[in-house]
mmCIF file of C-alpha atoms in Angstrom:
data_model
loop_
_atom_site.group_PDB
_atom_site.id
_atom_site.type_symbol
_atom_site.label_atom_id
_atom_site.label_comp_id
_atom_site.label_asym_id
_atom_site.label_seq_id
_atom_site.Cartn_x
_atom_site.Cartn_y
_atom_site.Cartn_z
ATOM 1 C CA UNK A 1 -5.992 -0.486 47.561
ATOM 2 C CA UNK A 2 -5.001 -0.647 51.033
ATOM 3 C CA UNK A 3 -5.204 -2.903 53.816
ATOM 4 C CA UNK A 4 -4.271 -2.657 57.338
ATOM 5 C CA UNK A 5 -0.498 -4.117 56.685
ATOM 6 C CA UNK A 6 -0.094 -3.658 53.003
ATOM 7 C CA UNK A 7 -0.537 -1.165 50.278
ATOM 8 C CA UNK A 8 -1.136 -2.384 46.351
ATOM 9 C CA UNK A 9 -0.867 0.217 43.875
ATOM 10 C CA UNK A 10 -2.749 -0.641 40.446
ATOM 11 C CA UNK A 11 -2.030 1.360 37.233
ATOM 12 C CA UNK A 12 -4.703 1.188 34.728
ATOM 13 C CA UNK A 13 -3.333 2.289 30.795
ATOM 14 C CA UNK A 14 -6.169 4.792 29.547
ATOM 15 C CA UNK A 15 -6.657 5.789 25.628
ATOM 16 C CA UNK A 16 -5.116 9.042 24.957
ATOM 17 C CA UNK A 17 -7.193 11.591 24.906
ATOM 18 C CA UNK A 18 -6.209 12.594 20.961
ATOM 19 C CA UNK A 19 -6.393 8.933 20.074
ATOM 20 C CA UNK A 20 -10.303 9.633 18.858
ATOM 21 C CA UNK A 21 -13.519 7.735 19.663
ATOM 22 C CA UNK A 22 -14.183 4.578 16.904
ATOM 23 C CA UNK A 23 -17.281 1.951 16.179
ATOM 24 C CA UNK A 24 -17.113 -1.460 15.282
ATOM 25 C CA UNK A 25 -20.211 -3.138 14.347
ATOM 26 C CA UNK A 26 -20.591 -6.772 13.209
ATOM 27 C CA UNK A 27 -19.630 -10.124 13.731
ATOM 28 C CA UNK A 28 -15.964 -11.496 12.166
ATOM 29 C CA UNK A 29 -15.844 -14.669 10.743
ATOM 30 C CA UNK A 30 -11.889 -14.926 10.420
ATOM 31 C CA UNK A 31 -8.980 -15.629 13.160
ATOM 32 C CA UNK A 32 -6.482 -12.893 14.077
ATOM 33 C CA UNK A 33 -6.166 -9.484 14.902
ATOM 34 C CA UNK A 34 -7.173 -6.345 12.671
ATOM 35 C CA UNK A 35 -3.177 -3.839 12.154
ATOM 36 C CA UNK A 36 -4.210 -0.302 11.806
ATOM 37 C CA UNK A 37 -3.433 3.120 11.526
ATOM 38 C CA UNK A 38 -4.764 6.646 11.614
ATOM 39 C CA UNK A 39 -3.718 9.437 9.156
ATOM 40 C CA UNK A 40 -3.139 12.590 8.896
ATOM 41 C CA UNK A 41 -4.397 13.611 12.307
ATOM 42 C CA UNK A 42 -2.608 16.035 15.050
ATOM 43 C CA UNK A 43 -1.278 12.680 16.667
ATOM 44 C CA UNK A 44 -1.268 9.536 14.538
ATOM 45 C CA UNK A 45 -1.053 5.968 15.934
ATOM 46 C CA UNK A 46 -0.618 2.251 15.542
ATOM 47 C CA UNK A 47 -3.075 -0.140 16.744
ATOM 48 C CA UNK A 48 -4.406 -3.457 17.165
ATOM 49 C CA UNK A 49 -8.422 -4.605 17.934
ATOM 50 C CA UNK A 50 -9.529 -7.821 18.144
ATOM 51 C CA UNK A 51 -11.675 -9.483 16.256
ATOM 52 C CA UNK A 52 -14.412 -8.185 18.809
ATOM 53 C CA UNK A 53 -13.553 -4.877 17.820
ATOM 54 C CA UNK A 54 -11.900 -4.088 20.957
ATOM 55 C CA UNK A 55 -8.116 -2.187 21.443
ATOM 56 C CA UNK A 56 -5.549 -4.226 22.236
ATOM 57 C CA UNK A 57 -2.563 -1.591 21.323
ATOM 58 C CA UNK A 58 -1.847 1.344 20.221
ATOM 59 C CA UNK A 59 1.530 3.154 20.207
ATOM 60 C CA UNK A 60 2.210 7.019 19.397
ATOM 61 C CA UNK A 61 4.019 7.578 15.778
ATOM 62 C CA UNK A 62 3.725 11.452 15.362
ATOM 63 C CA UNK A 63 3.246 11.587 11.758
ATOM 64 C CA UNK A 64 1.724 9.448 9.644
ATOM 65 C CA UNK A 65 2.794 5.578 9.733
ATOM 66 C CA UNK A 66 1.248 2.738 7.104
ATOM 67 C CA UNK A 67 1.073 -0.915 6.796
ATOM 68 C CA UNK A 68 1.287 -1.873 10.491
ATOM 69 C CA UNK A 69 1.660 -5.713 9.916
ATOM 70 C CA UNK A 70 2.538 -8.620 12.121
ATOM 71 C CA UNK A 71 4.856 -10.701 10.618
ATOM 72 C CA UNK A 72 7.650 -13.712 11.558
ATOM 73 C CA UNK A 73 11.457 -14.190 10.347
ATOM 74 C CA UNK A 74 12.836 -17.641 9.478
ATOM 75 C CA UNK A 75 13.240 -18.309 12.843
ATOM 76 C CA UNK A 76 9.655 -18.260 13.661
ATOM 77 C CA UNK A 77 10.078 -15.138 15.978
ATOM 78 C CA UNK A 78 8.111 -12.185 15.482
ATOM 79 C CA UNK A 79 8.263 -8.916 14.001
ATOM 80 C CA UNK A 80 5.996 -6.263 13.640
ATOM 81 C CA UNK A 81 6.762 -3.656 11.315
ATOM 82 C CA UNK A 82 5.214 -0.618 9.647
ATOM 83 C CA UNK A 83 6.374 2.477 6.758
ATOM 84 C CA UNK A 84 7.047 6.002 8.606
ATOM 85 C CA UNK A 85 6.412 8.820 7.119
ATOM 86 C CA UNK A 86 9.730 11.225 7.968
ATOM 87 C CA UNK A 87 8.896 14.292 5.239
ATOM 88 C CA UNK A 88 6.045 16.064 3.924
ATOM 89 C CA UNK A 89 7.385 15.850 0.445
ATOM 90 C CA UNK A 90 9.301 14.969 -2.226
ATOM 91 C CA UNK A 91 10.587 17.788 -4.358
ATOM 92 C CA UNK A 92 7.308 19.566 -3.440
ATOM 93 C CA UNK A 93 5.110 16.503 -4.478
ATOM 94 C CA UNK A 94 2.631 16.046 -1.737
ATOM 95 C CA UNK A 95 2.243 12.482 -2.292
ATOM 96 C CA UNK A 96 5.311 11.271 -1.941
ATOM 97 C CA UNK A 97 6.653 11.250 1.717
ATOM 98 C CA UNK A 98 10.035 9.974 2.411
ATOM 99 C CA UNK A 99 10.285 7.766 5.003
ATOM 100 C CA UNK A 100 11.770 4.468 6.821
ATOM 101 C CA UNK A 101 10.290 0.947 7.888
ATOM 102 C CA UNK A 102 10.268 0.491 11.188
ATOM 103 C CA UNK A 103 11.006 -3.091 12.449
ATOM 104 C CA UNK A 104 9.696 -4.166 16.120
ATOM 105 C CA UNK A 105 10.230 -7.084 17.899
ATOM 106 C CA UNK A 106 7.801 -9.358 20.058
ATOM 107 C CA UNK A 107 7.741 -6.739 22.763
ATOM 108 C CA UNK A 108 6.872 -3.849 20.283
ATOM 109 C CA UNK A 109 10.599 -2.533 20.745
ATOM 110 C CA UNK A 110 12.357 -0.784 17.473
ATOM 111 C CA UNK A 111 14.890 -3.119 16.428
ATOM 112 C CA UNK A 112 15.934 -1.601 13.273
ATOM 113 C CA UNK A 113 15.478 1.364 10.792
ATOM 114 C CA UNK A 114 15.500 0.224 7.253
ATOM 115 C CA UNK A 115 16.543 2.788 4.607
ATOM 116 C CA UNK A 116 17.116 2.260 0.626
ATOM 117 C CA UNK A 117 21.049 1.251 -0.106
ATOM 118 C CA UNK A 118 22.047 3.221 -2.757
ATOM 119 C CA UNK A 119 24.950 1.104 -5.703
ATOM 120 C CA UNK A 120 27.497 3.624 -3.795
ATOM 121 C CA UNK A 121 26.615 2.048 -0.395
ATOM 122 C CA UNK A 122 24.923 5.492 1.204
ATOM 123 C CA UNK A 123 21.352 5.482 3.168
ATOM 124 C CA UNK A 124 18.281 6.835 1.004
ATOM 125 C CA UNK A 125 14.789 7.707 2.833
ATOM 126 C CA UNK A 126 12.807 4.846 1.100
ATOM 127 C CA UNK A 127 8.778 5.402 -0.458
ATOM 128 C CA UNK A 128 6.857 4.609 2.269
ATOM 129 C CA UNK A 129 3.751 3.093 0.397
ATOM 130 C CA UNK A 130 4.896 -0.609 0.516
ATOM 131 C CA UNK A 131 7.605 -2.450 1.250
ATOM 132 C CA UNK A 132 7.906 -6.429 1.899
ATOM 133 C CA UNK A 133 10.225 -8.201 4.768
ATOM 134 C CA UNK A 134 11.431 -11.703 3.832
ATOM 135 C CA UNK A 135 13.441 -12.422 6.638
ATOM 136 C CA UNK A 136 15.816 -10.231 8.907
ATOM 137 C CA UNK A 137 18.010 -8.442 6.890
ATOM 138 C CA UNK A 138 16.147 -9.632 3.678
ATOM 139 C CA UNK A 139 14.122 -6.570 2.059
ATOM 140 C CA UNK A 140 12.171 -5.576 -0.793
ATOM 141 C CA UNK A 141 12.124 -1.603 -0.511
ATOM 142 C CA UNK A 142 11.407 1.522 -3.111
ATOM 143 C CA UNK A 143 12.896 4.970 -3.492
ATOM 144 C CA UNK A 144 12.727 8.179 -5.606
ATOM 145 C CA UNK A 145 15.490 9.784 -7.515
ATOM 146 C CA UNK A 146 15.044 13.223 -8.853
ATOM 147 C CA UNK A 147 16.351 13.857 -12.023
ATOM 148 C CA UNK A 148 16.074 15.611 -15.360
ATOM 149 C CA UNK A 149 15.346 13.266 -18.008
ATOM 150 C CA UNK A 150 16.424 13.818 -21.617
ATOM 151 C CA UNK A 151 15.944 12.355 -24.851
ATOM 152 C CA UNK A 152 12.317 12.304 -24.512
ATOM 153 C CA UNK A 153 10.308 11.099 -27.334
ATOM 154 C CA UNK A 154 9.429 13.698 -30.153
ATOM 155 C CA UNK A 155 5.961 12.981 -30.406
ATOM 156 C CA UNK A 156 5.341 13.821 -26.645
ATOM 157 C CA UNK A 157 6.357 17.747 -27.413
ATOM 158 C CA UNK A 158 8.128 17.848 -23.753
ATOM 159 C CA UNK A 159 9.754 20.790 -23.556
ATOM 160 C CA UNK A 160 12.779 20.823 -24.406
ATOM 161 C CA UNK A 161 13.122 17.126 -25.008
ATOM 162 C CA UNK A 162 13.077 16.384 -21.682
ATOM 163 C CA UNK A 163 11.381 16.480 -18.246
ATOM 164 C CA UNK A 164 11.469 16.576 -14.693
ATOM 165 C CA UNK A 165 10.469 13.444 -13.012
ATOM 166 C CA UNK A 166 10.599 11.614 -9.848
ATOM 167 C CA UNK A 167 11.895 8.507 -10.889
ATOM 168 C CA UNK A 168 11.102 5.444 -8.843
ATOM 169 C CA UNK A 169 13.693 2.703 -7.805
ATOM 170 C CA UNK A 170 12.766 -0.628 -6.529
ATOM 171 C CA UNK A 171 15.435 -3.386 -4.687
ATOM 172 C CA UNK A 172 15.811 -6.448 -2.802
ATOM 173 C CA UNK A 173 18.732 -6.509 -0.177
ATOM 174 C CA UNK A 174 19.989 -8.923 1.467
ATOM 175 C CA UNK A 175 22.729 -8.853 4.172
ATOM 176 C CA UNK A 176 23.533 -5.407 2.959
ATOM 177 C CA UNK A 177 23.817 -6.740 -0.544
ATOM 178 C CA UNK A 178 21.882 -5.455 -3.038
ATOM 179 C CA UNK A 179 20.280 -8.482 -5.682
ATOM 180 C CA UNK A 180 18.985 -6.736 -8.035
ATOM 181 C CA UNK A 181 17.594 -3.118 -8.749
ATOM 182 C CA UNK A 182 14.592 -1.792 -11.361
ATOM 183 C CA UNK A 183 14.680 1.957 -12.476
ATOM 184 C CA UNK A 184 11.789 3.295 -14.130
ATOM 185 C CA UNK A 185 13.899 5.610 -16.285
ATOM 186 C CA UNK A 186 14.955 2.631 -18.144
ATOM 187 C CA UNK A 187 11.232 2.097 -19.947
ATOM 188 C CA UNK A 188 10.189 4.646 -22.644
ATOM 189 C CA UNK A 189 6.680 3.105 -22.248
ATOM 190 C CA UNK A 190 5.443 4.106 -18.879
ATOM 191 C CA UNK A 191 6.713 8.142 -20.417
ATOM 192 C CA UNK A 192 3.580 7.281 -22.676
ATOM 193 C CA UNK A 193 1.311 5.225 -19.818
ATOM 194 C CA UNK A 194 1.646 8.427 -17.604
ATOM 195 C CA UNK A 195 -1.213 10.446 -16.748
ATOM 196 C CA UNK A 196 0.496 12.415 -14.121
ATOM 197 C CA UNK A 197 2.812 15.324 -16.469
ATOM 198 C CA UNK A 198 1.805 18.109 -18.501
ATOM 199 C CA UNK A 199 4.523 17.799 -21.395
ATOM 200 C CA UNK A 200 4.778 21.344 -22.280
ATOM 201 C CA UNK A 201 5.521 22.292 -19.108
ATOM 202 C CA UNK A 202 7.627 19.297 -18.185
ATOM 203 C CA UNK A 203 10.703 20.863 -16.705
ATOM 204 C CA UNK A 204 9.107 23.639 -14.730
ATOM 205 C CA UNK A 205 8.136 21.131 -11.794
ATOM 206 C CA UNK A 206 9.123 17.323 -10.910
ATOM 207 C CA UNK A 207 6.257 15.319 -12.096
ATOM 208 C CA UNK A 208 5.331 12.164 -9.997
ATOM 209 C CA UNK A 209 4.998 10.475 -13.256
ATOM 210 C CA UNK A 210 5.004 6.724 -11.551
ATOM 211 C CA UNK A 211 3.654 6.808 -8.017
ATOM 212 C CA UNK A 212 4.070 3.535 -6.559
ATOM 213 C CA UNK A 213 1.895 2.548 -3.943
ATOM 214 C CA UNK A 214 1.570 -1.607 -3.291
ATOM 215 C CA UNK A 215 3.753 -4.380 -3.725
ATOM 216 C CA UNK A 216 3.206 -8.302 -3.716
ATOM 217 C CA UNK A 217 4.808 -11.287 -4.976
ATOM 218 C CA UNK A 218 3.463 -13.424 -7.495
ATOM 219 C CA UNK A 219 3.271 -17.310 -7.543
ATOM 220 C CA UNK A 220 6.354 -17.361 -9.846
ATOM 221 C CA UNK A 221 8.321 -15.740 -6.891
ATOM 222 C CA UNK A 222 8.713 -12.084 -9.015
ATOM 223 C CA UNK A 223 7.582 -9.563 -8.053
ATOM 224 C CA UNK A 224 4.096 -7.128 -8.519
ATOM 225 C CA UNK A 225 4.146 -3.593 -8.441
ATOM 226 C CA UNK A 226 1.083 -1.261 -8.612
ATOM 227 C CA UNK A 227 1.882 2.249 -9.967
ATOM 228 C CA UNK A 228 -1.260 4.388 -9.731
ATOM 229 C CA UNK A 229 -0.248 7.394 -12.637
ATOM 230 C CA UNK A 230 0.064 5.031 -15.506
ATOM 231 C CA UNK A 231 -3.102 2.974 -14.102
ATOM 232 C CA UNK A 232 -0.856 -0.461 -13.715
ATOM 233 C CA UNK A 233 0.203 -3.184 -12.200
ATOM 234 C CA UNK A 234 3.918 -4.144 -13.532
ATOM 235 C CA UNK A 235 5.454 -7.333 -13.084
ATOM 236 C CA UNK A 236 9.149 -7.452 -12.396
ATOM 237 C CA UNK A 237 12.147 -9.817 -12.680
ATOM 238 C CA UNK A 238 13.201 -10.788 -9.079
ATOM 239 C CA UNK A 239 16.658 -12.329 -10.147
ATOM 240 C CA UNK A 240 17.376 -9.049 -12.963
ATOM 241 C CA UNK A 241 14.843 -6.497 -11.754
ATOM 242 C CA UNK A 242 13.761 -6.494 -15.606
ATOM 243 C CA UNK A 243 10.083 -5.275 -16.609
ATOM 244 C CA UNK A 244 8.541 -8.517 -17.449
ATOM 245 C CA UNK A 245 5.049 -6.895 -18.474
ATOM 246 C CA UNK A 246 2.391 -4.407 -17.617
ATOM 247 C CA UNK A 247 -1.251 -4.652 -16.851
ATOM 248 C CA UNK A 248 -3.543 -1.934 -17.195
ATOM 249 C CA UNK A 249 -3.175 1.547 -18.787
ATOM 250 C CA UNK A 250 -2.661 2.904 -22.313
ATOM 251 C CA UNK A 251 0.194 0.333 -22.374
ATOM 252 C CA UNK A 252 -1.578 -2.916 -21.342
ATOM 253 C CA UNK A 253 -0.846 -5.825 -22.577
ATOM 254 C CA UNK A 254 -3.465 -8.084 -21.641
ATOM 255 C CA UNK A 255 -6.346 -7.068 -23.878
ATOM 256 C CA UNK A 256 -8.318 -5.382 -20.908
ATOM 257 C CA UNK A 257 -11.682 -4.090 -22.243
ATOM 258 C CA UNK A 258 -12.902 -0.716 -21.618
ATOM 259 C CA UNK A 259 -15.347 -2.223 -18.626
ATOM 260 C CA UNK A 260 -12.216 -3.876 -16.936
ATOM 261 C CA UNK A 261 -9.486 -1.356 -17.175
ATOM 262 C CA UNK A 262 -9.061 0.059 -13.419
ATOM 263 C CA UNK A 263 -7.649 3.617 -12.863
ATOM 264 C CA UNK A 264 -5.447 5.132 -9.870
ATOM 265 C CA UNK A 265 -5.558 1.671 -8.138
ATOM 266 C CA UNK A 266 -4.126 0.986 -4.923
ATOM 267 C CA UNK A 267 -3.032 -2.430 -3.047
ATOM 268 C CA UNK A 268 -2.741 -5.396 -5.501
ATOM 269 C CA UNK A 269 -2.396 -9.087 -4.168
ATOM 270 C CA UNK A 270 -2.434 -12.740 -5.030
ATOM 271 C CA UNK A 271 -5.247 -14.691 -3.925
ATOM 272 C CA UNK A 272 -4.844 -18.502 -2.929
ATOM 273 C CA UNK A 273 -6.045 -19.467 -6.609
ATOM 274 C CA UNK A 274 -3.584 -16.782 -8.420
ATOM 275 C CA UNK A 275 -6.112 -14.645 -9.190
ATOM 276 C CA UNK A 276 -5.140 -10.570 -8.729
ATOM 277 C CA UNK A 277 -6.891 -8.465 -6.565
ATOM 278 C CA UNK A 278 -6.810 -4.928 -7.243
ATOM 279 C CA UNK A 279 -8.667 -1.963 -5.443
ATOM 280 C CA UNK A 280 -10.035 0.530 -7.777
ATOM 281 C CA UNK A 281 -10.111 4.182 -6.848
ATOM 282 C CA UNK A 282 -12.168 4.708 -10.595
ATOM 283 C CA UNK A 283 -10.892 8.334 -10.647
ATOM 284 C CA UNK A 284 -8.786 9.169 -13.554
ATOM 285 C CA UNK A 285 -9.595 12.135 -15.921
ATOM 286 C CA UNK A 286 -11.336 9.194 -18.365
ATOM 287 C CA UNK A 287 -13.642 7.819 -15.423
ATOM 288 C CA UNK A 288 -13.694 10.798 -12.778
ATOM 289 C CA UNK A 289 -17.411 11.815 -12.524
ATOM 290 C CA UNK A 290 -18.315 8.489 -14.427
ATOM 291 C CA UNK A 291 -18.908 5.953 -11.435
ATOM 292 C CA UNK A 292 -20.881 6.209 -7.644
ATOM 293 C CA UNK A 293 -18.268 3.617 -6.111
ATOM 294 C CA UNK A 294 -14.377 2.886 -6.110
ATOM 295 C CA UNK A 295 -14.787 -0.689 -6.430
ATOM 296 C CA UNK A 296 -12.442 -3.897 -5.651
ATOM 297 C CA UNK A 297 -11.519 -6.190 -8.676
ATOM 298 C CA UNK A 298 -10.526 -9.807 -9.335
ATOM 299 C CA UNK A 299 -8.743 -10.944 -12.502
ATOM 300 C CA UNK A 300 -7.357 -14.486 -13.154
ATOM 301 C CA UNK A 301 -4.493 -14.177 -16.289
ATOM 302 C CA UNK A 302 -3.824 -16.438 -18.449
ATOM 303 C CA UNK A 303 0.469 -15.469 -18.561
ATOM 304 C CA UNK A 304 1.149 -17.747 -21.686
ATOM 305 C CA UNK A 305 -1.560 -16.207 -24.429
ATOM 306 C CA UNK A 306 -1.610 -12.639 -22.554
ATOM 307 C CA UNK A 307 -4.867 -12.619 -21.560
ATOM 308 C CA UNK A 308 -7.722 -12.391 -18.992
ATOM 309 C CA UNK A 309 -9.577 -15.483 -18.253
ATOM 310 C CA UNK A 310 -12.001 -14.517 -15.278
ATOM 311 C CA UNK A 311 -13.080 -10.989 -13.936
ATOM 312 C CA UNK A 312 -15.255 -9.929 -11.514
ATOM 313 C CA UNK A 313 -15.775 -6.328 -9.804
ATOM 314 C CA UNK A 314 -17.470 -5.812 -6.191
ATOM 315 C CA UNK A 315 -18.823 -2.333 -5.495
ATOM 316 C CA UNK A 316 -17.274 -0.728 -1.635
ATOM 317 C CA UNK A 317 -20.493 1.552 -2.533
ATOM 318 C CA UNK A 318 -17.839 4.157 -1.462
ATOM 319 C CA UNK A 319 -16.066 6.697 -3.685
ATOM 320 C CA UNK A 320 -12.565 6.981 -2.423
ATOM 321 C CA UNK A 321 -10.289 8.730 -4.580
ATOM 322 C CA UNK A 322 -7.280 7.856 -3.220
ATOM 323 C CA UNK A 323 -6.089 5.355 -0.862
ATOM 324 C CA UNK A 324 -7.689 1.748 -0.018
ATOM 325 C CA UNK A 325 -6.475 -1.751 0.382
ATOM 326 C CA UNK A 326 -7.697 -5.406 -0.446
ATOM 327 C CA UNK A 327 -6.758 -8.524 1.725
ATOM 328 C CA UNK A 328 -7.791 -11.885 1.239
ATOM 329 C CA UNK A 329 -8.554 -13.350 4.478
ATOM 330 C CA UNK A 330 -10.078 -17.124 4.083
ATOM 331 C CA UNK A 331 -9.850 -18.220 0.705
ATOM 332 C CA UNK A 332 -12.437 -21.237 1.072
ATOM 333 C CA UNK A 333 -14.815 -18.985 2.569
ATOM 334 C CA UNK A 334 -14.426 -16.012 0.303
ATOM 335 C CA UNK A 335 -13.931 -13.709 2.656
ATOM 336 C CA UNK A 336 -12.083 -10.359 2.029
ATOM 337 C CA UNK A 337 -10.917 -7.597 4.240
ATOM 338 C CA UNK A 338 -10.947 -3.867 2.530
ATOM 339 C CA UNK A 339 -10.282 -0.525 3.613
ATOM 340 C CA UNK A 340 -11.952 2.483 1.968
ATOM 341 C CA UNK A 341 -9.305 5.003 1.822
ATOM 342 C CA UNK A 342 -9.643 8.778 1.616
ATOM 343 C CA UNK A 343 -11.703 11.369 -0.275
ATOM 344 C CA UNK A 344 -12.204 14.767 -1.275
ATOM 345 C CA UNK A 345 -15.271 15.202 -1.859
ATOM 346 C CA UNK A 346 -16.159 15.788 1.988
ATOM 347 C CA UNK A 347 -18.776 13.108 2.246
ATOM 348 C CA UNK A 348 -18.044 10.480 5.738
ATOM 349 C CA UNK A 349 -18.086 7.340 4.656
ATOM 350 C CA UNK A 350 -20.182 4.648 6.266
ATOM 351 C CA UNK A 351 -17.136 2.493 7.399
ATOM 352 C CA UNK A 352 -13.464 2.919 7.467
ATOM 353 C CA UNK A 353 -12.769 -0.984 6.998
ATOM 354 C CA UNK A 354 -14.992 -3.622 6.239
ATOM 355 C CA UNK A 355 -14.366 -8.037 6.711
ATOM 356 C CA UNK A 356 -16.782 -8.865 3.336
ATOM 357 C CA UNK A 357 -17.800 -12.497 2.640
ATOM 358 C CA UNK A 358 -19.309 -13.331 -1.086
ATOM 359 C CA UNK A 359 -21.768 -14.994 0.071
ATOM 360 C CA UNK A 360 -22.777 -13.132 3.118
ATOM 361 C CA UNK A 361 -22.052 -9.560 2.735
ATOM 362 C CA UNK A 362 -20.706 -7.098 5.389
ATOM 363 C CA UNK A 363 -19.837 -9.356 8.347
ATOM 364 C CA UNK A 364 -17.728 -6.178 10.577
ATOM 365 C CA UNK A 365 -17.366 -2.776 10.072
ATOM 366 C CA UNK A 366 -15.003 -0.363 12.143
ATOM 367 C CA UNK A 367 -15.265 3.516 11.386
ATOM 368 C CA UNK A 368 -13.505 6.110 13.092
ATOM 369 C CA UNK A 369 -16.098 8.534 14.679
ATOM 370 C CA UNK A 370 -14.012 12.151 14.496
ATOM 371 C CA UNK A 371 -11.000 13.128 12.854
ATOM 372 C CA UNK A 372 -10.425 13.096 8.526
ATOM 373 C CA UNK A 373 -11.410 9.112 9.210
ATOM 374 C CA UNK A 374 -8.892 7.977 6.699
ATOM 375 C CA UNK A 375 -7.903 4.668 6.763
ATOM 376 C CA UNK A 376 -4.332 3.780 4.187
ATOM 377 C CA UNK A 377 -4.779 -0.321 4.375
ATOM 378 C CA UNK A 378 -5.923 -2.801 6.796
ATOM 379 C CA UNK A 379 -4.886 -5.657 8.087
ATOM 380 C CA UNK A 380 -5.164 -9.014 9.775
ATOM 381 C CA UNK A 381 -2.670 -10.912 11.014
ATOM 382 C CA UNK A 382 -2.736 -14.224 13.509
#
């Protein structure tokens, strides 16, 4: 603009060109703003709407980044962080991609690089699937460790007695010190919960025999892990890093039924009444074919008799066969906040994320209109 005596220059922020074209449709019911992230595209991004369904921010990543979050250190200052994908693979596994977590401050400037401490004190590229921040300098992060695994059990006829496996490590640092550490190597059981090696030909490859993918912590303060190739959720110790038990799979040992057993699951959670929420891909070689929709279940356990008390299962009337997230969003309301993942079957879904009340259905919708349209997790954060 100019006048006779002065000149103001205005600079107006556009959306990148390669950012793609999205709809929202709806109206949200909860506080906050939606986190969010693209995938797999030429350019992948970060970004915020409101709960209008408007953008707010977006920042650049390159490749893929999950689990953009908003979240606040002991202090009450805030951090925004997400998981960065840094490599395509893992010991030619395509779906593990080492990475970092990326910590931002209030202004959306890196403030740190996290990385798995190894007992030796070296930097490993951490799992980035899930991770959860505590406080500055307090972390919950995973890894992988390839290694050749011997002594396998007879009646699995691995070759040779042993196999080639990814093998997944889990820790909680604080201050640089590490509290406690879980290797899956340690349990014989999850060798027989596995759905993800072909024994006889167990050293010819590494096998992603685990494959983490969401963390939470329980009301007891330990810690939840969701491991989609044995088709469980496994609770550890957060003071030894001891298996405490395992839900779901061949190795369950809550007495799931046939109808409640879940399969390649993604994103557990604790809900405000301690129930577990769980969402369901449905697409293991038992159930693969067997069901229209990936679906999102609710459990309540009882911990003491080892069993499940309440269970309930809402259709996303979406197959997604990998991928997807569940976030509870108002408790009193019952309303729930889900992402549908990715597929392979080449059909577009309706939505990429949905806000769902129990009582009211679909309340907002966003979809991304070009691109793959997959959508890791979602979420909401005031």
């Amino acid at each position: 603009m100019t006048d006779e005596e002065d000149t103001l220059t205005c600079t107006v922020n556009l959306m990148p060109s390669d950012f793609g074209d999205f709809t929202t449709e709806g109206e949200s019911q909860t506080g906050g703003d939606y986190y969010l992230s693209t995938y797999d595209e030429d350019t992948n991004y970060i970004f915020k709407l409101d709960s209008s369904g408007n953008l707010i921010f977006y920042k650049e990543t390159g490749d893929n980044a999950l689990d953009f979050r908003k979240v606040y250190n002991s202090d009450g200052e805030v951090r925004y962080t997400y998981l960065q994908y840094l490599e395509n693979s893992f010991c030619g596994i395509s779906g593990i991609n080492p990475g970092c977590v990326v910590v931002m401050d209030e202004n959306y400037d890196v403030i740190d690089e996290l990385y798995y401490q190894t007992s030796d004190g070296e930097d490993r590229m951490v799992d980035p699937h899930g991770f959860i921040y505590l406080d500055d300098g307090h972390y919950i992060l995973t890894s992988y460790v390839d290694e050749v695994v011997e002594n396998i059990p007879e009646d699995l006829e691995a070759a040779d007695n042993s196999a080639y496996l990814a093998v997944l490590y889990v820790e909680e640092i604080q201050d640089g010190e590490v509290l406690w550490e879980f290797c899956s190597q340690d349990y014989e059981t999850f060798l027989y919960a596995t759905t993800a090696v072909t024994w006889s030909e167990s050293t010819d490859s590494c096998y992603d025999y685990m494959h983490f993918n969401s963390m939470y912590i329980d009301e007891d303060e330990n810690l939840l892990i969701s491991c989609r190739n044995i088709n469980s959720i496994l609770k550890l110790s957060r003071e030894t890093g001891e298996l405490i038990w395992v839900l779901g799979g061949s190795e369950d040992e809550f007495g799931l039924t046939d109808d409640q057993l879940f399969s390649k699951q993604h994103s557990i959670i604790v809900t405000a009444d301690g129930s577990y929420m769980i969402f369901n891909n449905a697409n293991d070689e038992v159930s693969a074919g067997t069901t229209d929709s990936s679906s999102i279940i609710r459990l309540k356990v009882d911990k003491s008799s080892m069993e499940v008390t309440e269970y309930t299962e809402y259709e996303t009337d979406f197959y997604s066969n990998y991928m997807g997230s569940i976030r509870e969003l108002d408790p009193e309301e019952g309303i729930y906040l889900w992402a549908v993942g990715g597929n392979y079957s080449g059909e577009i879904p309706e939505y990429s994320m949905v806000e769902y009340s129990e009582t009211d259905g679909v309340l907002f919708t966003f979809r991304f209109d070009e691109g793959n349209r997959k959508l890791y997790c979602a979420n909401k954060c005031e």
